[in-house]
mmCIF file of N, CA and C in Angstrom:
data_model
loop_
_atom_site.group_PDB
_atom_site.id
_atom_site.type_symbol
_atom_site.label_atom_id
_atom_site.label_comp_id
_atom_site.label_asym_id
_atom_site.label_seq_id
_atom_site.Cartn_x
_atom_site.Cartn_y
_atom_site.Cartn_z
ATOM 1 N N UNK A 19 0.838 -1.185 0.000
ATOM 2 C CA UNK A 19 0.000 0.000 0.000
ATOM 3 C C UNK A 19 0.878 1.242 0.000
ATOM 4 N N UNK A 20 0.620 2.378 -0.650
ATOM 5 C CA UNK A 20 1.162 3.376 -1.073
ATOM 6 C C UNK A 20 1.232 4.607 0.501
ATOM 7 N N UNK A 21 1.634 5.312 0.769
ATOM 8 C CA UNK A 21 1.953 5.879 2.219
ATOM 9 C C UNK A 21 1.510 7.611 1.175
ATOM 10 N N UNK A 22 1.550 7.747 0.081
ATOM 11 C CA UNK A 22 0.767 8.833 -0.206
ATOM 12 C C UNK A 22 -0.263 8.669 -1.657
ATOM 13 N N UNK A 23 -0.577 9.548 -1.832
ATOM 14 C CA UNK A 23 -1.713 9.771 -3.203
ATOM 15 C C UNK A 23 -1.345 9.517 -4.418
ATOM 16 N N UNK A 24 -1.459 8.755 -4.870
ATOM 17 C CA UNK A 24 -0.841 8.691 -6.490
ATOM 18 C C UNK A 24 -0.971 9.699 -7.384
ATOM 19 N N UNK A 25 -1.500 10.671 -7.027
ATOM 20 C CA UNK A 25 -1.949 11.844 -7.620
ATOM 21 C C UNK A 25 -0.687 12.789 -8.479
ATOM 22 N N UNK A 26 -0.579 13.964 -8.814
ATOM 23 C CA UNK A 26 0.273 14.574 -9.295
ATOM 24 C C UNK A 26 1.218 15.992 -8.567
ATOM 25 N N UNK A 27 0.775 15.541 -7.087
ATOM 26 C CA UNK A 27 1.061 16.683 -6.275
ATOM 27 C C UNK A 27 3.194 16.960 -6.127
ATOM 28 N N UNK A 28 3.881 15.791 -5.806
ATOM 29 C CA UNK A 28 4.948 16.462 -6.281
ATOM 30 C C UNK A 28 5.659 16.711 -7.817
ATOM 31 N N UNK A 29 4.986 16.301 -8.787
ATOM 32 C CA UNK A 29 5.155 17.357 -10.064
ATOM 33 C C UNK A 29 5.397 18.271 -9.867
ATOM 34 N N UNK A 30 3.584 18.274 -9.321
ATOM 35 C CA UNK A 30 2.832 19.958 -9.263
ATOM 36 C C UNK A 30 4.443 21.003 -8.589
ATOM 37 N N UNK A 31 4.587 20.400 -7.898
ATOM 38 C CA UNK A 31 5.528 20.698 -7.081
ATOM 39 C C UNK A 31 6.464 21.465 -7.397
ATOM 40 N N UNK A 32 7.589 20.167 -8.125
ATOM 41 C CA UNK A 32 8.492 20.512 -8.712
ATOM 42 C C UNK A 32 7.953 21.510 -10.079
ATOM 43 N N UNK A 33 7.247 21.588 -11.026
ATOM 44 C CA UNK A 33 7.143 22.668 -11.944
ATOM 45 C C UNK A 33 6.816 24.100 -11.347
ATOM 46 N N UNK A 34 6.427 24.332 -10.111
ATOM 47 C CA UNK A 34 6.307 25.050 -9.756
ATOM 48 C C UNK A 34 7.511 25.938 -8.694
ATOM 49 N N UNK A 35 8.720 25.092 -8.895
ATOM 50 C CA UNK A 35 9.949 25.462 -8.174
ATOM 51 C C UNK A 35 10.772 25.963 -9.841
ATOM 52 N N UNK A 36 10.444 25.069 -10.836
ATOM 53 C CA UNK A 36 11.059 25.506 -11.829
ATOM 54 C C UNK A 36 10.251 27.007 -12.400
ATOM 55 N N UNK A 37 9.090 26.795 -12.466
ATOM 56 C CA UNK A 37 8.384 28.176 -12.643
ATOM 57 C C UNK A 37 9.292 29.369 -11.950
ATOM 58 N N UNK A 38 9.478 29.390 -10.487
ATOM 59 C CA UNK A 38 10.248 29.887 -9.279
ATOM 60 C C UNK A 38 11.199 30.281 -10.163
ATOM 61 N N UNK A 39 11.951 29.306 -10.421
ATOM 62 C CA UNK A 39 13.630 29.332 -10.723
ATOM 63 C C UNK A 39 13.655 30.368 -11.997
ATOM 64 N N UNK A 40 12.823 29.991 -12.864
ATOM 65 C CA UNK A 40 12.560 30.947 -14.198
ATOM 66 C C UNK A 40 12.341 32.170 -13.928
ATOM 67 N N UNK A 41 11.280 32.711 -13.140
ATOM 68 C CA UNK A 41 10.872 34.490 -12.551
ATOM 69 C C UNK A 41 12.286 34.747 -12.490
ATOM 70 N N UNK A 42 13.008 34.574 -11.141
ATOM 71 C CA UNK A 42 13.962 35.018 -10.750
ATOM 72 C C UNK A 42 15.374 34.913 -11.592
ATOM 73 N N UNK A 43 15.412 34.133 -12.533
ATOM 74 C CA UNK A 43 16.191 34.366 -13.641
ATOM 75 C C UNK A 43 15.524 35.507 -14.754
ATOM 76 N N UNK A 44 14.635 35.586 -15.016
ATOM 77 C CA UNK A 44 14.102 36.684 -15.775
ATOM 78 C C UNK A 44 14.106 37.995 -15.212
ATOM 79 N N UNK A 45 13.689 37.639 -14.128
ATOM 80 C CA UNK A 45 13.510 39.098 -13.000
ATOM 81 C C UNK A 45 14.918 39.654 -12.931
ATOM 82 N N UNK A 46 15.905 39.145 -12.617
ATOM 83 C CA UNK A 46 17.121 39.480 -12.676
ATOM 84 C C UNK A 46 17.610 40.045 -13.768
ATOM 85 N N UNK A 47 17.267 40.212 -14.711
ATOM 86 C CA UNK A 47 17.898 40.356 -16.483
ATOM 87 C C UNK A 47 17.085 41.055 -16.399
ATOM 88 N N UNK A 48 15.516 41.534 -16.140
ATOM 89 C CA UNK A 48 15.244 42.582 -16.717
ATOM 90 C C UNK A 48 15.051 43.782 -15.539
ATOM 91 N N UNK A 49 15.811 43.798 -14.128
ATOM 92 C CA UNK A 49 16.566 44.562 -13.663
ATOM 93 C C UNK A 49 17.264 45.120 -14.136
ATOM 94 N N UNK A 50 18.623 44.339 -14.838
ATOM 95 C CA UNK A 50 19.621 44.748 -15.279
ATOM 96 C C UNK A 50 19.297 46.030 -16.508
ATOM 97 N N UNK A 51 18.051 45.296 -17.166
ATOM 98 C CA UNK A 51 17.613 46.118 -18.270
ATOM 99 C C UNK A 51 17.427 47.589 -17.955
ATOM 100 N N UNK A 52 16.772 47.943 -17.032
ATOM 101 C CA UNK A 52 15.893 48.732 -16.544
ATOM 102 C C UNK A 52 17.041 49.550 -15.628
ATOM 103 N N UNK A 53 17.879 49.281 -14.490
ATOM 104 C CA UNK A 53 18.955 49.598 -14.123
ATOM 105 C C UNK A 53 20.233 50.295 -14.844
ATOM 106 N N UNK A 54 20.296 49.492 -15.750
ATOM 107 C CA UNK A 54 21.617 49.382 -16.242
ATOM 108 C C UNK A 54 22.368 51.201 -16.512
ATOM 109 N N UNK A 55 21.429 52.174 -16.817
ATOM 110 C CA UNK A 55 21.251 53.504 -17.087
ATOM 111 C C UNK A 55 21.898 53.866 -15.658
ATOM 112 N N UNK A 56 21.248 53.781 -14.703
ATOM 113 C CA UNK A 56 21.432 54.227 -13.488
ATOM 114 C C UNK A 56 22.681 53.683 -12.505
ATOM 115 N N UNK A 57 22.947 52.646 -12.460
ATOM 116 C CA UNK A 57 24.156 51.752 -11.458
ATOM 117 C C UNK A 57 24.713 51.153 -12.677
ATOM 118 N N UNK A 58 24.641 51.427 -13.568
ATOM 119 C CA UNK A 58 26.216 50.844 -14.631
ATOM 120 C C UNK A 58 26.426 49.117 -14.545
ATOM 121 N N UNK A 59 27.339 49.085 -14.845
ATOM 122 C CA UNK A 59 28.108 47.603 -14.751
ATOM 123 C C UNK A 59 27.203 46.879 -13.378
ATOM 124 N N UNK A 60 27.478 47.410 -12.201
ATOM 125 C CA UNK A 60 26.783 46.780 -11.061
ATOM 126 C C UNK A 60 25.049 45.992 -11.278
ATOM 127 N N UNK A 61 24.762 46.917 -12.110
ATOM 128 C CA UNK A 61 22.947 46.212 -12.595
ATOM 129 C C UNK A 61 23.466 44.221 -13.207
ATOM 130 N N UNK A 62 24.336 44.415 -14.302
ATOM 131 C CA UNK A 62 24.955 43.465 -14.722
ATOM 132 C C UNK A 62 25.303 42.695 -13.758
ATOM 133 N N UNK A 63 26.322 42.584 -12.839
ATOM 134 C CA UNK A 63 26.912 42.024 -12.114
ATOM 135 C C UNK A 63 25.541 41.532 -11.244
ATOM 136 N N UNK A 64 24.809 42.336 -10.929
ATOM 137 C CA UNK A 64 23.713 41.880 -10.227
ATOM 138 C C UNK A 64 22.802 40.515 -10.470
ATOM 139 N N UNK A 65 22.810 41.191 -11.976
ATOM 140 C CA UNK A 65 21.573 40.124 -12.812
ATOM 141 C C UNK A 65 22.668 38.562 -12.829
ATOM 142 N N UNK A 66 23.640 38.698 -13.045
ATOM 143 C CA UNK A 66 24.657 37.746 -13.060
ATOM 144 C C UNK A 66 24.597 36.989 -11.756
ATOM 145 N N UNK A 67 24.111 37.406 -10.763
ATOM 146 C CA UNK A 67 24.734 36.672 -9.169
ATOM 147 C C UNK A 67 22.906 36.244 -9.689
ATOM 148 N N UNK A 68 22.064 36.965 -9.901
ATOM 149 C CA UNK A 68 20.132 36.108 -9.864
ATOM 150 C C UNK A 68 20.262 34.826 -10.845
ATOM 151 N N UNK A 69 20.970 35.155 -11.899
ATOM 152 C CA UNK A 69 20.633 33.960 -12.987
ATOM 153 C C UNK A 69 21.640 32.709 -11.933
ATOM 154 N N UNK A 70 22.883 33.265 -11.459
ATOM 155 C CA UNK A 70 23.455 32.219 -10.985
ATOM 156 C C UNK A 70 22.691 31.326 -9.427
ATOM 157 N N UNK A 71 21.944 32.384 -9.277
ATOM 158 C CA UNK A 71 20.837 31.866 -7.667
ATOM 159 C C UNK A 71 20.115 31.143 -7.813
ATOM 160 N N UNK A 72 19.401 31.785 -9.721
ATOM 161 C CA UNK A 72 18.326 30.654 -10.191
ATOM 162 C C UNK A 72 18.679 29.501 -10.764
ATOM 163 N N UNK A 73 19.936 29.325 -11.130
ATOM 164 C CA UNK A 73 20.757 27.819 -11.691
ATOM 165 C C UNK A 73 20.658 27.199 -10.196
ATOM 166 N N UNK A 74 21.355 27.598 -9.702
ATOM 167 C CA UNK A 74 21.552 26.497 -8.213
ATOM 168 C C UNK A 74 20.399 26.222 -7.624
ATOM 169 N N UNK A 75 19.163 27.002 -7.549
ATOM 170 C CA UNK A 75 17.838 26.714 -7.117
ATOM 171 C C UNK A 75 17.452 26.002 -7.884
ATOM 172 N N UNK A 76 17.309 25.682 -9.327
ATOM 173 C CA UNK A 76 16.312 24.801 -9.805
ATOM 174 C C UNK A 76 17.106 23.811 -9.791
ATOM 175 N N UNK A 77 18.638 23.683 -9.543
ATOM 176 C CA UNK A 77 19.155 22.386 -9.489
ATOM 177 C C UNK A 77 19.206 21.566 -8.385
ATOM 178 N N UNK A 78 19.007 22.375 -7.422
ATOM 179 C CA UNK A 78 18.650 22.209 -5.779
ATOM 180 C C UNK A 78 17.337 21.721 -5.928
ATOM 181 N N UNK A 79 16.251 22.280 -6.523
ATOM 182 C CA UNK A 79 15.091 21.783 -6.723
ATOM 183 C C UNK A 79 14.605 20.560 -7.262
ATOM 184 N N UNK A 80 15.208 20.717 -7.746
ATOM 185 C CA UNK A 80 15.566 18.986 -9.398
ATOM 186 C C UNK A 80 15.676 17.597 -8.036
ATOM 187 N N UNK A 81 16.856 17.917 -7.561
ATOM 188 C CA UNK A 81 17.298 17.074 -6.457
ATOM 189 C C UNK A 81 16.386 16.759 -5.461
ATOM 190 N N UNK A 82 15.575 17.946 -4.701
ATOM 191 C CA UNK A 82 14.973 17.777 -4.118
ATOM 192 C C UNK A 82 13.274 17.042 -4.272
ATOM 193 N N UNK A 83 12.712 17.097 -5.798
ATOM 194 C CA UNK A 83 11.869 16.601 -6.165
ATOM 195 C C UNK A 83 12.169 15.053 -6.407
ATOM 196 N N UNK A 84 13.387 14.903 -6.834
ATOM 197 C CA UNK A 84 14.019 13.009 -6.715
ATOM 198 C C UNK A 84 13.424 12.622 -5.522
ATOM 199 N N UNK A 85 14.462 13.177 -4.544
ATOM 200 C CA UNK A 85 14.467 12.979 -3.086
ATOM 201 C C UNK A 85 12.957 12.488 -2.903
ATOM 202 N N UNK A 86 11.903 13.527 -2.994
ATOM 203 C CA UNK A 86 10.802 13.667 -2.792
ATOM 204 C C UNK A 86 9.753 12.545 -3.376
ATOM 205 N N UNK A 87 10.100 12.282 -4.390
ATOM 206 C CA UNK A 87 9.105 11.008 -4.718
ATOM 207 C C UNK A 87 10.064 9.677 -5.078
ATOM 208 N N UNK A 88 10.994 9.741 -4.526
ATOM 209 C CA UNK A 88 11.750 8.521 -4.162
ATOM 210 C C UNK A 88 11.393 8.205 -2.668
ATOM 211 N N UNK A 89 11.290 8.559 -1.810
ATOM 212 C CA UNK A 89 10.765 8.783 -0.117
ATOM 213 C C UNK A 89 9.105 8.199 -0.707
ATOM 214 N N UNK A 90 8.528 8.953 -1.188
ATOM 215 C CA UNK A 90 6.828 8.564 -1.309
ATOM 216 C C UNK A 90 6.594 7.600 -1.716
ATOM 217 N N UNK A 91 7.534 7.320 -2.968
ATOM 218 C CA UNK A 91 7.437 5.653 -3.143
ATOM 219 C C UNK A 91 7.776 4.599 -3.063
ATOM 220 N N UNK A 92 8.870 4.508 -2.024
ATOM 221 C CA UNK A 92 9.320 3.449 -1.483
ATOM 222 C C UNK A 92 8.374 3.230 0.298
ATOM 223 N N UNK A 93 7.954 4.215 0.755
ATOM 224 C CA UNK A 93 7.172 3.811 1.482
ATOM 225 C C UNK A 93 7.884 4.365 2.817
ATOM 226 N N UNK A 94 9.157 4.712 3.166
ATOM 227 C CA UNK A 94 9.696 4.872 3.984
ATOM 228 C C UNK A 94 9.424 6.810 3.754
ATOM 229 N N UNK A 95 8.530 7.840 4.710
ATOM 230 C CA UNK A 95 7.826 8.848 4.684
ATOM 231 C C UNK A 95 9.634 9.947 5.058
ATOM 232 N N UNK A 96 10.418 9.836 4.229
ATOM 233 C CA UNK A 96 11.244 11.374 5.286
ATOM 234 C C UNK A 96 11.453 12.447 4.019
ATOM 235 N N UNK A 97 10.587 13.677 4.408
ATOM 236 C CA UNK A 97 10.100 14.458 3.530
ATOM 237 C C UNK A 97 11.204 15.662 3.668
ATOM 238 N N UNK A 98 12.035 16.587 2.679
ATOM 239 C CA UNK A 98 13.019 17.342 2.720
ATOM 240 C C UNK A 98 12.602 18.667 3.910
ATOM 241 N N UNK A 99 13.685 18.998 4.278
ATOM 242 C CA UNK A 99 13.311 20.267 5.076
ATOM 243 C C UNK A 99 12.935 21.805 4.419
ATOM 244 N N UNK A 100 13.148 22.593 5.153
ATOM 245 C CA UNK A 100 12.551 23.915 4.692
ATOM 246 C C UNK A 100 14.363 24.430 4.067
ATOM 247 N N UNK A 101 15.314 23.755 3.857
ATOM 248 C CA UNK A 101 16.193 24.678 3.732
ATOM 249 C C UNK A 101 16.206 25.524 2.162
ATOM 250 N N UNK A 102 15.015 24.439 1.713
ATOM 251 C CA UNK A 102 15.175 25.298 -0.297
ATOM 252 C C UNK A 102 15.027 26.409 -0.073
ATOM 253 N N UNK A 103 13.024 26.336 0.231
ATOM 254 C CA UNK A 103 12.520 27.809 0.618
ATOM 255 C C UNK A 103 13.091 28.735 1.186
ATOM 256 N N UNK A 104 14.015 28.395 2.475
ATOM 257 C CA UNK A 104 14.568 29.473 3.436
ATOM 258 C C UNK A 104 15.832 29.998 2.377
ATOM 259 N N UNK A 105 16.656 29.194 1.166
ATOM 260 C CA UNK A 105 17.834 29.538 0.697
ATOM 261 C C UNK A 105 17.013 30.571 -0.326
ATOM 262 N N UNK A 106 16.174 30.303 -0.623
ATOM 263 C CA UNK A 106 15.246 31.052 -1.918
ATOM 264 C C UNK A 106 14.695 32.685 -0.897
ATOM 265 N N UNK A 107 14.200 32.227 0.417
ATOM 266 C CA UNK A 107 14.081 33.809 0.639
ATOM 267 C C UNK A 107 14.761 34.211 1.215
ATOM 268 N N UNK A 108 16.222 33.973 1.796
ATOM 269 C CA UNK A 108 17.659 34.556 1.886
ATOM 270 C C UNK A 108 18.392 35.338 0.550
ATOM 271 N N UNK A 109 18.044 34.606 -0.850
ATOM 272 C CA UNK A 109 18.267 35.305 -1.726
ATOM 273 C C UNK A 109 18.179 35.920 -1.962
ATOM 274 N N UNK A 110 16.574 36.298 -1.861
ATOM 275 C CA UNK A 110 15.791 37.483 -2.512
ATOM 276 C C UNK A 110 15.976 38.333 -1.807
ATOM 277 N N UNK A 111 16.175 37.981 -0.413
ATOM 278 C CA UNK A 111 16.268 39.460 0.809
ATOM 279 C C UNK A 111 17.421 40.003 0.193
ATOM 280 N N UNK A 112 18.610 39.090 0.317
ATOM 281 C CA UNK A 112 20.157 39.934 0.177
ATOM 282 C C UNK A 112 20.083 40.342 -1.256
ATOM 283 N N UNK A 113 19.311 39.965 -2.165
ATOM 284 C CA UNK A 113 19.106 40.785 -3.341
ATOM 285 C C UNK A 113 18.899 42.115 -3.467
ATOM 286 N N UNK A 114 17.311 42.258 -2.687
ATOM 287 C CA UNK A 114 17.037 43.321 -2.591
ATOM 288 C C UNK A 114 17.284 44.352 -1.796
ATOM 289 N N UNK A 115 18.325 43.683 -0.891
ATOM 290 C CA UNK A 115 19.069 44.854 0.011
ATOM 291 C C UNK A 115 20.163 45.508 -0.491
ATOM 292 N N UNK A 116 20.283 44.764 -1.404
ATOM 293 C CA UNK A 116 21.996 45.294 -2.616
ATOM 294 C C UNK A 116 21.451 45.983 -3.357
ATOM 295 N N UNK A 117 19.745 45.563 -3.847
ATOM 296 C CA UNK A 117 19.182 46.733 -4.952
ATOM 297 C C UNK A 117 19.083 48.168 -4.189
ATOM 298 N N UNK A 118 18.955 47.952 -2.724
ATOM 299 C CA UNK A 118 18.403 49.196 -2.055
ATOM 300 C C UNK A 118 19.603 50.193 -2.127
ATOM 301 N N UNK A 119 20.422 49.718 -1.275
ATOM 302 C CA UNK A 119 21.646 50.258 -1.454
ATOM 303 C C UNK A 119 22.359 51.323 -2.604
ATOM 304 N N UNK A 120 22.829 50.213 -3.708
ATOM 305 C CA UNK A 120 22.687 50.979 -4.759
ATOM 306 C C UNK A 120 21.644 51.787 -5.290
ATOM 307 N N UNK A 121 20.539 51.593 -5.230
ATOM 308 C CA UNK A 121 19.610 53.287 -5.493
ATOM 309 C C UNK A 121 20.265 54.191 -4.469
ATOM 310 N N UNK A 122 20.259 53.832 -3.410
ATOM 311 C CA UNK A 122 20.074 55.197 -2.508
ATOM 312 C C UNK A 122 21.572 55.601 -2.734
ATOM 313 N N UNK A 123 22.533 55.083 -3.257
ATOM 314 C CA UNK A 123 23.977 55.860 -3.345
ATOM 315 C C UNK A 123 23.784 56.213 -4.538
ATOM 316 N N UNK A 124 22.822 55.727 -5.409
ATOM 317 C CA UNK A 124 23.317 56.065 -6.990
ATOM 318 C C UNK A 124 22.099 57.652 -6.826
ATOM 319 N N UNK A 125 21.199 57.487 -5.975
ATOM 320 C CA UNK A 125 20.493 58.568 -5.995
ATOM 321 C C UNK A 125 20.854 60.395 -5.213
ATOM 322 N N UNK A 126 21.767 59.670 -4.048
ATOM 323 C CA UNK A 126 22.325 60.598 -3.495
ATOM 324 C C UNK A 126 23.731 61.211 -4.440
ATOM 325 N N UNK A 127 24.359 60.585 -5.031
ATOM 326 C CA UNK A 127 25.170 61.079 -5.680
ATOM 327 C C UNK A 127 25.620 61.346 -7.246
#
């Protein structure tokens, strides 16, 4: 007997970490776009550290969806921790504290 739903819930899952992984690779590049006028090279360098956050997240993710329905279907229940999510909104914070930054110096001076 199966210990979860045969259903499609960690797919759902995982396409929806890759969805994740995609924004924040896009989001990052079209920062840069939009930036690039104002903080120079640094917009670049920026978008460069997101695309590289969003490679390691969806590959972190990839892994973690194995993990995830390898555990469900062997029957033995040990489900991954919170460290994706928490690495995903550590990112975005120290992202957007580097975006802050640079406005307020590129604005003051």
């Amino acid at each position: 007997m199966s210990v979860f739903d045969p259903g499609l819930q960690p797919e759902r899952t995982g396409l929806a970490w890759q969805r994740t992984c995609l924004a924040l690779g896009i989001g990052a590049l079209v920062y840069a776009r939009i930036a690039a006028t104002t903080v120079g090279g640094w917009a670049w360098a920026l978008a460069g550290a997101g695309m590289l956050t969003a490679l390691v997240l969806g590959f972190a993710s990839r892994r973690r969806y194995r993990y995830t329905h390898r555990s469900l279907t062997s029957g033995v229940v040990k489900l991954p921790d919170g460290a994706l999510p928490a690495a995903l909104a550590l990112a975005i914070l120290a992202g957007g504290a580097v975006v802050l930054v640079l406005t307020v110096v590129t604005a003051v001076s």
